[in-house]
């Protein structure tokens, strides 16, 4: 039988690699006051098709989040193409001091309508 500390460590490791389903994440975003849906793909990927109401800050420019999202308590829902860049962006945003960040994975698993062009 595992001790409480061992169980906590195992659950923490599992949660480290777990990400929310993209569709569920978008639903949560829509139901969260003052939330930002953050697309961290390139500008070209974003213009080719993105989730409605999202803001594009490419991973390589993630420092720009500080200028565009001043409140570090803002709920952020982060996605990319497959979930890898959003995972990296989530880590970077935490380092920048943001405290309410959810990696919702990749747009490739999103079942809703996509918007094309730069909004």
CSV table of C-alpha atoms in Angstrom, one decimal, residues 18-101:
chain,number,residue,atom,x,y,z
A,18,UNK,CA,-2.4,15.5,-18.9
A,19,UNK,CA,-4.2,18.1,-20.9
A,20,UNK,CA,-7.8,19.0,-21.3
A,21,UNK,CA,-9.7,17.9,-24.3
A,22,UNK,CA,-9.8,20.9,-26.8
A,23,UNK,CA,-13.6,20.8,-27.2
A,24,UNK,CA,-14.1,20.8,-23.4
A,25,UNK,CA,-11.5,23.5,-23.0
A,26,UNK,CA,-13.3,25.8,-25.5
A,27,UNK,CA,-16.6,25.2,-23.6
A,28,UNK,CA,-14.9,26.1,-20.3
A,29,UNK,CA,-13.4,29.2,-22.0
A,30,UNK,CA,-16.8,30.3,-23.2
A,31,UNK,CA,-18.2,29.9,-19.7
A,32,UNK,CA,-15.4,31.7,-17.8
A,33,UNK,CA,-15.6,35.4,-17.3
A,34,UNK,CA,-12.8,37.5,-18.7
A,35,UNK,CA,-11.0,34.5,-20.1
A,36,UNK,CA,-8.6,34.6,-23.0
A,37,UNK,CA,-8.4,31.8,-25.6
A,38,UNK,CA,-4.8,31.9,-26.7
A,39,UNK,CA,-3.6,30.3,-30.0
A,40,UNK,CA,0.2,29.9,-29.9
A,41,UNK,CA,0.6,28.7,-33.5
A,42,UNK,CA,2.3,30.9,-36.2
A,43,UNK,CA,0.4,33.8,-37.7
A,44,UNK,CA,0.1,31.8,-41.0
A,45,UNK,CA,-1.4,28.8,-39.2
A,46,UNK,CA,-3.8,31.1,-37.3
A,47,UNK,CA,-5.0,32.9,-40.5
A,48,UNK,CA,-5.6,29.5,-42.2
A,49,UNK,CA,-8.1,28.6,-39.5
A,50,UNK,CA,-8.5,29.3,-35.8
A,51,UNK,CA,-11.1,28.9,-33.1
A,52,UNK,CA,-13.5,31.9,-32.9
A,53,UNK,CA,-12.7,34.5,-30.2
A,54,UNK,CA,-9.1,33.4,-29.9
A,55,UNK,CA,-6.0,35.7,-29.7
A,56,UNK,CA,-2.9,34.8,-31.6
A,57,UNK,CA,0.5,35.0,-29.8
A,58,UNK,CA,2.9,32.6,-31.5
A,59,UNK,CA,5.0,30.5,-29.1
A,60,UNK,CA,8.2,32.2,-30.4
A,61,UNK,CA,6.7,35.6,-29.3
A,62,UNK,CA,5.1,34.4,-26.1
A,63,UNK,CA,6.8,37.3,-24.2
A,64,UNK,CA,4.3,39.6,-26.0
A,65,UNK,CA,1.6,38.2,-23.7
A,66,UNK,CA,2.7,40.6,-21.0
A,67,UNK,CA,1.7,43.6,-23.2
A,68,UNK,CA,-1.6,42.1,-24.4
A,69,UNK,CA,-2.7,40.4,-21.2
A,70,UNK,CA,-1.7,42.6,-18.3
A,71,UNK,CA,-3.6,40.9,-15.5
A,72,UNK,CA,-1.6,37.8,-14.5
A,73,UNK,CA,-4.8,36.3,-12.9
A,74,UNK,CA,-6.6,36.3,-16.3
A,75,UNK,CA,-7.9,32.8,-17.0
A,76,UNK,CA,-5.9,31.6,-20.1
A,77,UNK,CA,-6.9,28.7,-22.3
A,78,UNK,CA,-4.0,27.8,-24.5
A,79,UNK,CA,-4.0,25.7,-27.7
A,80,UNK,CA,-1.8,25.0,-30.7
A,81,UNK,CA,-1.9,22.4,-33.5
A,82,UNK,CA,-1.3,19.2,-31.6
A,83,UNK,CA,-0.7,20.2,-27.9
A,84,UNK,CA,3.1,20.4,-27.9
A,85,UNK,CA,3.5,24.1,-28.3
A,86,UNK,CA,0.7,24.9,-26.0
A,87,UNK,CA,2.4,22.8,-23.3
A,88,UNK,CA,5.6,24.9,-23.8
A,89,UNK,CA,3.6,28.1,-23.9
A,90,UNK,CA,1.9,27.1,-20.6
A,91,UNK,CA,5.2,26.6,-19.0
A,92,UNK,CA,6.5,29.9,-20.3
A,93,UNK,CA,3.4,31.8,-19.1
A,94,UNK,CA,3.8,30.3,-15.6
A,95,UNK,CA,7.4,31.5,-15.5
A,96,UNK,CA,6.1,35.0,-16.5
A,97,UNK,CA,3.8,34.9,-13.5
A,98,UNK,CA,0.4,33.9,-15.0
A,99,UNK,CA,-1.4,31.8,-12.5
A,100,UNK,CA,-4.6,30.6,-14.2
A,101,UNK,CA,-3.5,28.7,-17.3
